[in-house]
Amino acid sequence: MMNGTIKKLSEDVEIYIFFKLPMKSIMRFKCVTKTWCNLMQLFSFINLHHNYASSKKDEFILLKRSLKEQNVFTNPLSFLRTPNGDDDLDYITRDLEVPYLSTGYGSIFHQFNGPCHGLIVLTDYVNFVILNPATRNYRLLPKSPFVCSRGFYRAIGGVGFVYDAIQRTYKVVRISEISGEEPFNDPSVVDWIGEVYDFSVDSWRNLPFGEEEFPWPYNCPFAEMYYKGVFHWYAHRNLVAILCFDSSTEVFRIMQVPEICSLYDEKVHCLTILDECLTFICYPDPRRVSSPLQEITDIWIMKEYNVNDSWIKKFTIRCPPIESPLAIWNDSLLLLQDKRGIVISYNLNSDKVEEYKLHGYPGSLRIIVYKESLMSIPKGSTQVENY
């Protein structure tokens, strides 16, 4: 203070202070002065904030679940955090309903992709909604113009959300299998269709698959992962493999899984990140009566990305009967949904099992480990809305 007046802080100091604040406080300060509002809308500020937030260890939980009441399904999103740096969970935002997506029993299978720079995509495989959970902005993407010819049926196998660092644009990719249906059913007529929605041009286009036969993405919780500019799906055809889509070249390729996991057995598989490495988890199939030998869960990490010989088994654990893994949080807690639809955790270091007060319709839970971001929703022909 000089001569009874408060000396104005430099913009660099203001930015440093803003970066230290929780997201709710930053959003409130946008309303204080026009100067601050304009500052926080600059791409340079948003990008610096994203880089700062990415370097911090603060990780939030984004939970999607289905709730059933009197044969009516709702599919709310909740945003949670650890209150004191421990492994407990507190709600930041609770039970937001995402518009535009279908309801009914099929909604328990809605896909949940991301994050890319703090943005996520939710889809019922036909409609796609991009959302920033921190700013609560969202936008419905235009529908794909693709329509099946009469007498054919489309089965959607895989959906992904990526960021193309070369073109500096986000993309949504969808994989479909086209086959004949009654009364024109011809099992020999099967074709794969790849589609990509490019945010920079606000439109869909087809992707070539070429002549190579690819494994089919397996639609189960936690079966896909965006990592190092590539989207990965747990997939199978004759063998278990990982189907990859490069965000910049838009080329599909196959990555091998650990050799011992490549054959069909009594296990299901999923993908995540552990110790900053692509991670492959083999866990008991909840729909089979497994032998005692198959009740264990193996966790493999790829020490050197895209080098098949670098897979190593990191953990072998025996956790309670589960429906599926959900995420690895803080590099130590394996989050799971049990067969009752309740979230539990398995501590990979201490083998401690803990139950959380989080539940949903059995099999419907999905979790994304998330860091808050101010990243804007890319504009297009549809309107950006806010909760």
CSV table of C-alpha atoms in Angstrom, one decimal, residues 83 200 343:
chain,number,residue,atom,x,y,z
A,83,PRO,CA,-11.1,-33.6,0.7
A,200,SER,CA,-12.0,-27.9,-37.2
A,343,VAL,CA,-17.6,-48.7,-6.1
